[in-house]
Coordinates of C-alpha atoms and ligand atoms in Angstrom, one line a residue:
X1 CA -28.8 -33.2 29.5
X2 CA -30.8 -30.5 31.2
X3 CA -33.0 -27.6 30.3
X4 CA -32.2 -23.9 30.6
X5 CA -33.5 -20.6 29.4
X6 CA -31.5 -17.5 28.6
X7 CA -33.6 -14.6 29.6
X8 CA -33.6 -10.8 28.7
X9 CA -30.8 -11.0 26.1
X10 CA -31.2 -9.4 22.8
X11 CA -30.8 -12.1 20.2
X12 CA -28.9 -12.0 16.9
X13 CA -30.6 -14.9 15.3
X14 CA -28.1 -15.3 12.4
X15 CA -29.7 -12.5 10.4
X16 CA -30.8 -9.7 12.6
X17 CA -31.0 -8.4 16.2
X18 CA -34.2 -8.7 18.3
X19 CA -35.5 -6.9 21.4
X20 CA -34.8 -8.7 24.7
X21 CA -36.4 -12.2 24.8
X22 CA -36.1 -15.7 26.0
X23 CA -34.2 -18.5 24.3
X24 CA -35.0 -22.0 25.6
X25 CA -32.8 -25.0 25.4
X26 CA -33.8 -28.6 26.1
X27 CA -31.4 -31.6 25.7
X28 CA -29.0 -29.7 23.5
X29 CA -31.6 -28.2 21.1
X30 CA -33.2 -24.7 21.0
X31 CA -36.9 -25.1 21.7
X32 CA -40.1 -23.2 21.4
X33 CA -41.1 -23.7 25.1
X34 CA -39.0 -24.0 28.2
X35 CA -38.3 -27.5 29.5
X36 CA -39.5 -28.9 32.8
X37 CA -37.4 -27.5 35.7
X38 CA -35.6 -25.1 33.3
X39 CA -32.7 -23.3 34.9
X40 CA -32.6 -19.5 34.2
X41 CA -29.6 -17.6 33.0
X42 CA -30.2 -13.9 33.4
X43 CA -28.6 -12.1 30.4
X44 CA -29.8 -8.6 30.7
X45 CA -27.6 -6.2 28.8
X46 CA -26.0 -8.9 26.8
X47 CA -26.5 -10.2 23.2
X48 CA -26.9 -13.8 22.3
X49 CA -25.3 -15.0 19.1
X50 CA -25.3 -18.4 17.3
X51 CA -22.1 -20.2 17.9
X52 CA -19.4 -18.9 15.6
X53 CA -18.0 -20.8 12.7
X54 CA -14.4 -20.4 11.5
X55 CA -14.4 -21.6 7.9
X56 CA -10.6 -22.0 7.6
X57 CA -8.5 -23.5 10.4
X58 CA -5.9 -26.2 10.5
X59 CA -6.0 -28.6 13.5
X60 CA -2.7 -30.1 14.5
X61 CA -3.4 -30.7 18.2
X62 CA -6.8 -31.9 19.7
X63 CA -6.3 -29.2 22.4
X64 CA -7.1 -26.6 19.8
X65 CA -10.7 -27.7 19.9
X66 CA -11.0 -26.3 23.5
X67 CA -9.2 -23.1 22.7
X68 CA -11.5 -22.5 19.7
X69 CA -14.6 -23.1 21.9
X70 CA -13.2 -20.8 24.6
X71 CA -13.4 -17.9 22.0
X72 CA -16.9 -18.8 20.9
X73 CA -15.9 -20.8 17.8
X74 CA -18.3 -23.7 18.3
X75 CA -17.7 -25.1 14.8
X76 CA -14.2 -25.2 13.1
X77 CA -13.8 -26.2 9.5
X78 CA -10.3 -27.7 8.9
X79 CA -9.0 -26.9 5.5
X80 CA -6.2 -29.6 5.2
X81 CA -4.9 -31.9 7.9
X82 CA -1.8 -34.1 7.5
X83 CA -2.8 -36.5 10.2
X84 CA -6.4 -38.0 10.1
X85 CA -5.8 -39.4 13.6
X86 CA -5.5 -35.9 15.0
X87 CA -8.8 -34.9 13.5
X88 CA -10.5 -38.0 14.9
X89 CA -9.0 -37.3 18.4
X90 CA -10.2 -33.7 18.2
X91 CA -13.7 -34.8 17.6
X92 CA -13.6 -36.5 20.9
X93 CA -12.5 -33.6 23.0
X94 CA -15.1 -32.7 25.6
X95 CA -16.0 -29.0 25.5
X96 CA -14.3 -28.7 22.2
X97 CA -15.4 -27.0 19.0
X98 CA -17.2 -29.3 16.5
X99 CA -14.7 -30.1 13.7
X100 CA -15.2 -30.8 10.0
X101 CA -12.2 -31.5 7.8
X102 CA -11.1 -31.6 4.2
X103 CA -8.5 -34.2 5.2
X104 CA -5.6 -34.3 2.7
X105 CA -5.7 -31.4 0.2
X106 CA -5.1 -32.0 -3.6
X107 CA -1.7 -30.8 -4.8
X108 CA 1.0 -32.0 -7.2
X109 CA 3.3 -34.9 -6.2
X110 CA 6.1 -32.5 -5.3
X111 CA 4.1 -29.5 -4.0
X112 CA 4.9 -27.5 -1.0
X113 CA 2.3 -29.2 1.1
X114 CA 4.4 -32.4 0.7
X115 CA 7.9 -30.9 0.5
X116 CA 7.5 -28.4 3.4
X117 CA 4.3 -29.0 5.3
X118 CA 4.7 -32.7 6.0
X119 CA 1.8 -34.1 4.0
X120 CA 2.3 -37.8 2.9
X121 CA 3.8 -38.2 -0.6
X122 CA 0.9 -40.6 -1.4
X123 CA -1.6 -37.7 -1.6
X124 CA 0.1 -36.0 -4.5
X125 CA -2.0 -36.0 -7.7
X126 CA -0.2 -35.7 -11.1
X127 CA -3.0 -35.5 -13.7
X128 CA -6.8 -35.4 -14.5
X129 CA -7.0 -39.2 -15.0
X130 CA -6.2 -39.7 -11.3
X131 CA -8.9 -37.3 -10.1
X132 CA -11.7 -39.8 -9.7
X133 CA -9.6 -42.2 -7.6
X134 CA -8.1 -39.4 -5.6
X135 CA -11.5 -38.0 -4.7
X136 CA -12.8 -41.5 -3.9
X137 CA -9.9 -42.0 -1.5
X138 CA -10.8 -38.7 0.3
X139 CA -14.4 -39.6 0.5
X140 CA -13.6 -43.0 1.9
X141 CA -11.3 -41.4 4.6
X142 CA -14.3 -39.2 5.7
X143 CA -13.4 -35.8 4.1
X144 CA -16.3 -33.5 4.6
X145 CA -15.3 -31.3 1.5
X146 CA -12.5 -31.3 -0.9
X147 CA -9.5 -28.8 -0.7
X148 CA -7.5 -28.0 -3.9
X149 CA -4.2 -26.2 -3.7
X150 CA -3.6 -23.9 -6.7
X151 CA -0.1 -22.4 -6.4
X152 CA 1.4 -19.9 -8.8
X153 CA 3.8 -21.2 -11.5
X154 CA 7.5 -20.4 -10.6
X155 CA 10.4 -20.9 -13.1
X156 CA 12.8 -23.7 -12.3
X157 CA 10.3 -25.1 -9.7
X158 CA 8.2 -28.3 -10.1
X159 CA 4.8 -27.6 -11.8
X160 CA 1.9 -26.7 -9.6
X161 CA -1.4 -28.5 -9.9
X162 CA -2.6 -27.8 -13.5
X163 CA -6.1 -26.2 -14.3
X164 CA -7.3 -29.4 -16.1
X165 CA -6.5 -31.5 -13.0
X166 CA -8.3 -29.0 -10.8
X167 CA -11.3 -29.2 -13.1
X168 CA -11.3 -33.0 -13.1
X169 CA -11.2 -32.9 -9.2
X170 CA -14.1 -30.6 -9.2
X171 CA -16.1 -32.9 -11.4
X172 CA -15.3 -35.9 -9.3
X173 CA -16.0 -34.1 -6.1
X174 CA -19.4 -32.8 -7.3
X175 CA -20.4 -36.2 -8.5
X176 CA -19.7 -37.5 -5.0
X177 CA -21.7 -34.6 -3.5
X178 CA -18.8 -32.7 -2.0
X179 CA -18.0 -29.0 -2.3
X180 CA -14.6 -27.9 -3.4
X181 CA -12.6 -25.1 -1.8
X182 CA -9.5 -23.8 -3.6
X183 CA -6.4 -22.3 -1.9
X184 CA -5.4 -19.3 -4.1
X185 CA -2.9 -16.7 -3.2
X186 CA -2.7 -14.7 -6.6
X187 CA -5.1 -13.2 -9.0
X188 CA -4.1 -15.8 -11.6
X189 CA -4.8 -18.8 -9.4
X190 CA -8.1 -17.3 -8.3
X191 CA -9.1 -17.1 -11.9
X192 CA -8.0 -20.7 -12.5
X193 CA -10.0 -21.8 -9.5
X194 CA -13.2 -20.1 -10.6
X195 CA -12.8 -21.3 -14.2
X196 CA -12.3 -24.8 -12.8
X197 CA -15.8 -24.7 -11.2
X198 CA -14.8 -24.6 -7.5
X199 CA -17.5 -23.6 -5.0
X200 CA -15.2 -21.3 -3.0
X201 CA -11.7 -19.9 -3.0
X202 CA -9.8 -19.0 0.1
X203 CA -7.1 -16.3 0.8
X204 CA -6.8 -12.9 -0.9
X205 CA -3.6 -12.1 -2.8
X206 CA -0.9 -10.0 -1.1
X207 CA 0.8 -9.2 -4.4
X208 CA -2.1 -8.2 -6.6
X209 CA -5.8 -7.2 -6.4
X210 CA -8.8 -9.2 -7.5
X211 CA -10.3 -6.8 -9.9
X212 CA -13.9 -5.5 -10.4
X213 CA -14.5 -7.6 -13.5
X214 CA -13.2 -10.8 -11.9
X215 CA -15.3 -10.0 -8.8
X216 CA -18.4 -9.8 -11.1
X217 CA -17.5 -13.2 -12.6
X218 CA -17.2 -14.7 -9.1
X219 CA -20.6 -13.3 -8.1
X220 CA -22.3 -14.5 -11.3
X221 CA -21.1 -18.0 -10.8
X222 CA -22.2 -18.0 -7.1
X223 CA -18.6 -18.8 -5.9
X224 CA -18.0 -17.7 -2.4
X225 CA -14.8 -16.1 -0.9
X226 CA -13.1 -16.9 2.4
X227 CA -10.6 -14.0 2.6
X228 CA -8.5 -15.1 5.6
X229 CA -7.4 -11.5 6.3
X230 CA -5.9 -12.7 9.7
X231 CA -3.3 -14.9 7.8
X232 CA -2.7 -12.3 5.1
X233 CA -2.1 -9.5 7.6
X234 CA 0.2 -11.6 9.7
X235 CA 2.3 -12.5 6.6
X236 CA 2.4 -8.8 5.4
X237 CA 3.5 -7.7 8.9
X238 CA 6.2 -10.3 9.2
X239 CA 7.2 -11.6 5.8
X240 CA 8.0 -15.3 6.3
X241 CA 10.2 -16.0 3.2
X242 CA 13.8 -14.9 2.4
X243 CA 12.8 -12.3 -0.2
X244 CA 9.8 -10.0 0.0
X245 CA 8.6 -9.3 -3.5
X246 CA 8.0 -5.6 -4.3
X247 CA 4.3 -4.8 -4.1
X248 CA 3.3 -7.1 -1.3
X249 CA 0.8 -5.3 0.8
X250 CA -2.1 -6.1 3.1
X251 CA -3.9 -3.2 1.4
X252 CA -4.2 -5.4 -1.7
X253 CA -6.2 -7.9 0.3
X254 CA -8.5 -5.2 1.7
X255 CA -9.1 -3.8 -1.9
X256 CA -9.9 -7.3 -3.2
X257 CA -12.4 -7.8 -0.4
X258 CA -13.9 -4.4 -1.2
X259 CA -14.2 -5.3 -4.9
X260 CA -15.8 -8.8 -4.1
X261 CA -18.2 -7.2 -1.6
X262 CA -19.2 -4.5 -4.1
X263 CA -19.9 -7.1 -6.8
X264 CA -22.2 -9.0 -4.4
X265 CA -19.9 -12.0 -3.7
X266 CA -20.9 -14.0 -0.7
X267 CA -18.2 -13.7 2.0
X268 CA -17.7 -16.5 4.6
X269 CA -15.4 -15.7 7.6
X270 CA -12.2 -17.8 8.0
X271 CA -8.8 -17.2 9.5
X272 CA -6.3 -19.9 8.6
X273 CA -5.7 -20.3 12.3
X274 CA -3.1 -22.9 13.1
X275 CA -0.3 -23.8 15.5
X276 CA 2.0 -25.5 13.0
X277 CA 5.4 -23.7 13.1
X278 CA 6.1 -24.9 9.5
X279 CA 3.3 -22.6 8.0
X280 CA 4.1 -19.0 6.9
X281 CA 2.1 -17.5 9.8
X282 CA 0.0 -18.8 12.6
X283 CA -3.1 -16.8 13.5
X284 CA -4.1 -18.0 17.0
X285 CA -7.0 -20.4 17.0
X286 CA -10.3 -18.8 18.2
X287 CA -9.0 -15.4 19.0
X288 CA -8.2 -14.7 15.4
X289 CA -11.8 -15.0 14.3
X290 CA -12.4 -11.8 16.3
X291 CA -9.4 -10.2 14.6
X292 CA -10.8 -11.3 11.2
X293 CA -14.1 -9.4 11.9
X294 CA -12.1 -6.3 12.7
X295 CA -10.0 -6.6 9.6
X296 CA -13.1 -7.3 7.5
X297 CA -14.4 -4.0 8.9
X298 CA -11.4 -2.2 7.4
X299 CA -12.7 -3.3 4.0
X300 CA -16.1 -1.9 4.7
X301 CA -17.8 -5.1 5.8
X302 CA -20.4 -4.1 8.4
X303 CA -20.6 -5.8 11.8
X304 CA -23.9 -7.5 10.9
X305 CA -22.4 -8.8 7.6
X306 CA -19.4 -10.2 9.6
X307 CA -21.6 -11.9 12.1
X308 CA -23.7 -13.5 9.2
X309 CA -20.4 -14.6 7.5
X310 CA -19.4 -16.5 10.6
X311 CA -22.9 -18.0 11.4
X312 CA -25.9 -18.3 9.0
X313 CA -24.0 -17.8 5.7
X314 CA -21.2 -20.2 6.7
X315 CA -23.7 -22.9 7.8
X316 CA -25.7 -22.5 4.5
X317 CA -22.7 -22.8 2.3
X318 CA -21.2 -25.9 4.1
X319 CA -24.6 -27.6 4.4
X320 CA -24.7 -27.4 8.2
X321 CA -28.4 -27.3 8.5
X322 CA -28.5 -27.9 12.2
X323 CA -26.7 -24.7 13.2
X324 CA -25.7 -21.1 12.4
X325 CA -29.0 -19.6 13.6
X326 CA -30.9 -19.2 16.8
X327 CA -34.2 -21.0 15.9
X328 CA -36.2 -23.8 17.5
X329 CA -35.1 -27.2 16.4
X330 CA -31.4 -26.2 15.8
X331 CA -28.4 -27.2 18.0
X332 CA -27.9 -24.9 21.0
X333 CA -24.5 -23.6 19.9
X334 CA -24.6 -20.2 21.5
X335 CA -22.3 -17.3 22.5
X336 CA -23.4 -14.7 25.0
X337 CA -21.5 -11.4 24.8
X338 CA -21.5 -8.1 26.6
X339 CA -22.3 -5.0 24.5
X340 CA -23.8 -4.9 21.0
X341 CA -21.6 -6.6 18.3
X342 CA -24.1 -5.5 15.6
X343 CA -22.9 -2.0 16.2
X344 CA -19.3 -2.5 17.6
X345 CA -17.9 -5.8 16.3
X346 CA -15.2 -5.8 19.0
X347 CA -17.9 -6.8 21.4
X348 CA -17.6 -10.4 20.2
X349 CA -14.6 -10.6 22.3
X350 CA -16.5 -9.8 25.6
X351 CA -17.7 -13.3 26.0
X352 CA -19.9 -14.1 29.0
X353 CA -20.7 -17.7 28.1
X354 CA -20.4 -20.3 25.4
X355 CA -22.6 -23.4 24.9
X356 CA -22.0 -26.3 22.5
X357 CA -25.1 -28.5 21.9
X358 CA -26.4 -27.1 25.1
X359 CA -23.3 -27.8 27.2
X360 CA -21.7 -24.8 28.8
X361 CA -18.0 -24.5 28.1
X362 CA -17.2 -21.2 29.6
Ligands
ZN401 ZN1 -5.0 -22.9 5.3

């Protein structure tokens, strides 16, 4: 591995933008001083960002790692994978995004993830007394965090995962040092998630709004939100099920995010990007994180808040202490863009270069 210095770029360090300065990289790490025979990259007029983190993707093909990296997503957090072999293969893709995964998500034995999305039947969990063994199995498989599926109750349908089971999974996961992220698509399931003690919930409801009081509860418990507006907008635009319930609207998602933000809830950026045709919608890997920023902007999230949500804040929440900021000692995961994304977030699309652990990928 070599040494290089990016010169004359303004630097968004994960928190704020600096005047033009130098950023030095030696052997994959950001350093205080330039290395011997350091190559120079002149980046006048550009802004250097920490590599972007998408906190909600699904990897079904190792090639996705390269697509993500191409769009500046240097870390991708898989939120449920039906084939651990694919995740393993993805981790070996040269020039690909660095991947973490929940592995198999927790859902009931006959849940949609098994019935429709192709997850093995053996990963169904039927009650709280199975929680400890279920979490231990995921930890043994290498899950980096635990994903819990909280679906709404529908008459005549098999029962979704029950609140007491969710709470037992949270207890077991926390005892094992793992964070828990809940999939919630309604106000009621989001309430169950938060009452169960999860660390984060993902998605924002299309059919109702997370209210001001609930948002305050979320904030006071320190639970974070990963809104996946890209997924919700795609579903609202092209409803994927036979009957579109009245009241379904992307505006509900925006209003929920406004309420969460106003209450001071920490927001982490995530898209639900995937390429699995069996899912309700498929935001494109990599590109959709830039769409996510623009949609977050529609809810009043500022460009700087969006950038933090996909860099320093995401790294802090997921315990990725070696990245998410531009700072000596951290991994040289870097994205160089034209224009100023702290003023106009669409500038994150104008990518000049991407480096993952100091290796240039674009
Ligand atoms: Zn998802």
